[in-house]
Amino acid sequence: MQAWLCENPIGPEALTWKELPTPQPAAGEVRVAIRAASLNFPDLLIVQNKYQIKPPLPFVPGAEYAGVVDAVGEGVKHLKVGDAVAAFAGTGGFATHACVNAALLMPLPPGFAFEDAAAFLCTYGTTHHALMDRAALQPGETVLVLGAAGGVGSAAIQIAKAAGARVIAAASSDEKCAFCKQLGADETINYSHGQLREELKALTQGKGPDVVYDPVGGDLAEPVFRSIAWRGRYLVIGFAQGGIPALPLNLALLKGASIVGVFWGEFARREPKNNARALAELAGWYAQGRIKPAIDRTLPMSALSDAFTRMGSRQVQGKIVLVN
């Protein structure tokens, strides 16, 4: 097999494409012949040694991938060689093969494209957990999505619309705002203009958004939280801007608002049955055409460095997918 190996976590530039022994699955594992893997922001953090999970060295990065089972370990009964699956395993995806705990795999229904499946579990799993579980989103409510042109942001637009909500998509350029409109956003805000609070007020008739989906953090958090509606729910998804904001807690008191943490990976580990139900609903929505991953571009697996460069340019609309 071949894989991108991280032996020194100082950044993507230190990764090397190497030939390694093809592993055999242990008990409870299967081996997946990887057809496609997607790039997520935590993939950058983990090779910079900045992520909350620090795998032992050396390791193969790539949290999310899809492919075909080509070997089955002892004790695995629900999967067989030839099954199409998707995985969110934390590591291992930027390679031609990976051994993974069978419990972490989602069997793919017929017609689920590998490129879509590789861009599905993390972003859509995170977003369904955030909006439907943690925020208890109701039809007719207004959702503000920050960083709306990115991987999780584009998923948030689609899931919020599937749930019957009104969506205001906020992004950093007019081009990205146009992309969000194509995904189904009702309104858009280009927050690079510096008029975020004023535009939110106008678009919500002074009420503010009921739910804020924030994968960005940084200096956007406080002005948005000051604009949130009564009983609003502020979903803490991540900190793509780099800074972890410190919100004045008196604002939560004054608005009767909730600051809600979202950690889908831990939810999936602690509540596997609830997560399985959520993924089944998402798979049904995909089959109905109500949601579909927005793929910025598809590159060969050997072009991982180009994918990281594009991610760093902040020009990505949706997700980058690497294919074998």
Coordinates of N, CA and C in Angstrom, one line a residue, residues 4 22 30 34 62 82 88 93 97 111 156 165 195 197 205-206 213 254 287 301 323:
W4 N 0.3 8.7 2.9 CA 1.0 9.9 3.3 C 1.3 9.7 4.8
T22 N 1.1 -3.6 3.5 CA -0.3 -3.6 3.6 C -0.8 -4.3 4.9
V30 N -11.9 -4.2 9.9 CA -11.9 -4.6 8.4 C -10.9 -3.7 7.8
I34 N -9.3 2.2 -0.1 CA -9.9 3.5 -0.1 C -10.0 4.0 -1.6
G62 N -5.8 11.8 7.7 CA -7.0 11.6 6.9 C -8.1 11.0 7.7
G82 N -16.3 -6.7 -0.3 CA -17.0 -6.1 -1.4 C -18.0 -5.1 -1.0
F88 N -15.4 7.5 9.4 CA -14.8 8.7 10.1 C -13.9 8.1 11.2
G93 N -6.9 7.9 6.4 CA -7.6 8.1 5.1 C -6.7 8.5 3.9
H97 N -5.0 2.1 1.5 CA -5.7 1.1 2.3 C -5.7 1.5 3.8
G111 N -26.1 3.4 -4.9 CA -26.2 4.7 -5.5 C -25.5 5.8 -4.8
A156 N -24.5 22.8 6.7 CA -25.5 23.5 7.6 C -26.6 24.1 6.8
A165 N -36.1 25.4 8.1 CA -35.7 26.7 8.7 C -35.4 27.7 7.6
Q195 N -20.3 45.1 8.3 CA -21.7 45.5 8.6 C -22.5 44.3 9.1
R197 N -23.6 43.1 12.1 CA -24.8 43.3 13.0 C -25.9 44.1 12.3
Q205 N -35.6 41.7 11.0 CA -36.6 42.7 11.5 C -36.2 43.0 13.0
G206 N -35.0 43.0 13.3 CA -34.5 43.4 14.7 C -34.6 42.3 15.7
Y213 N -24.8 29.0 13.9 CA -23.9 27.9 13.6 C -22.6 28.4 13.3
L254 N -28.8 38.3 29.4 CA -29.7 39.3 28.9 C -30.6 38.8 27.7
A287 N -30.6 10.2 -0.4 CA -31.3 9.5 -1.5 C -32.4 10.3 -2.1
M301 N -5.0 11.3 -5.0 CA -4.5 11.2 -3.6 C -3.0 11.7 -3.5
V323 N -8.8 11.2 -4.6 CA -9.2 9.9 -5.0 C -8.0 9.0 -5.4

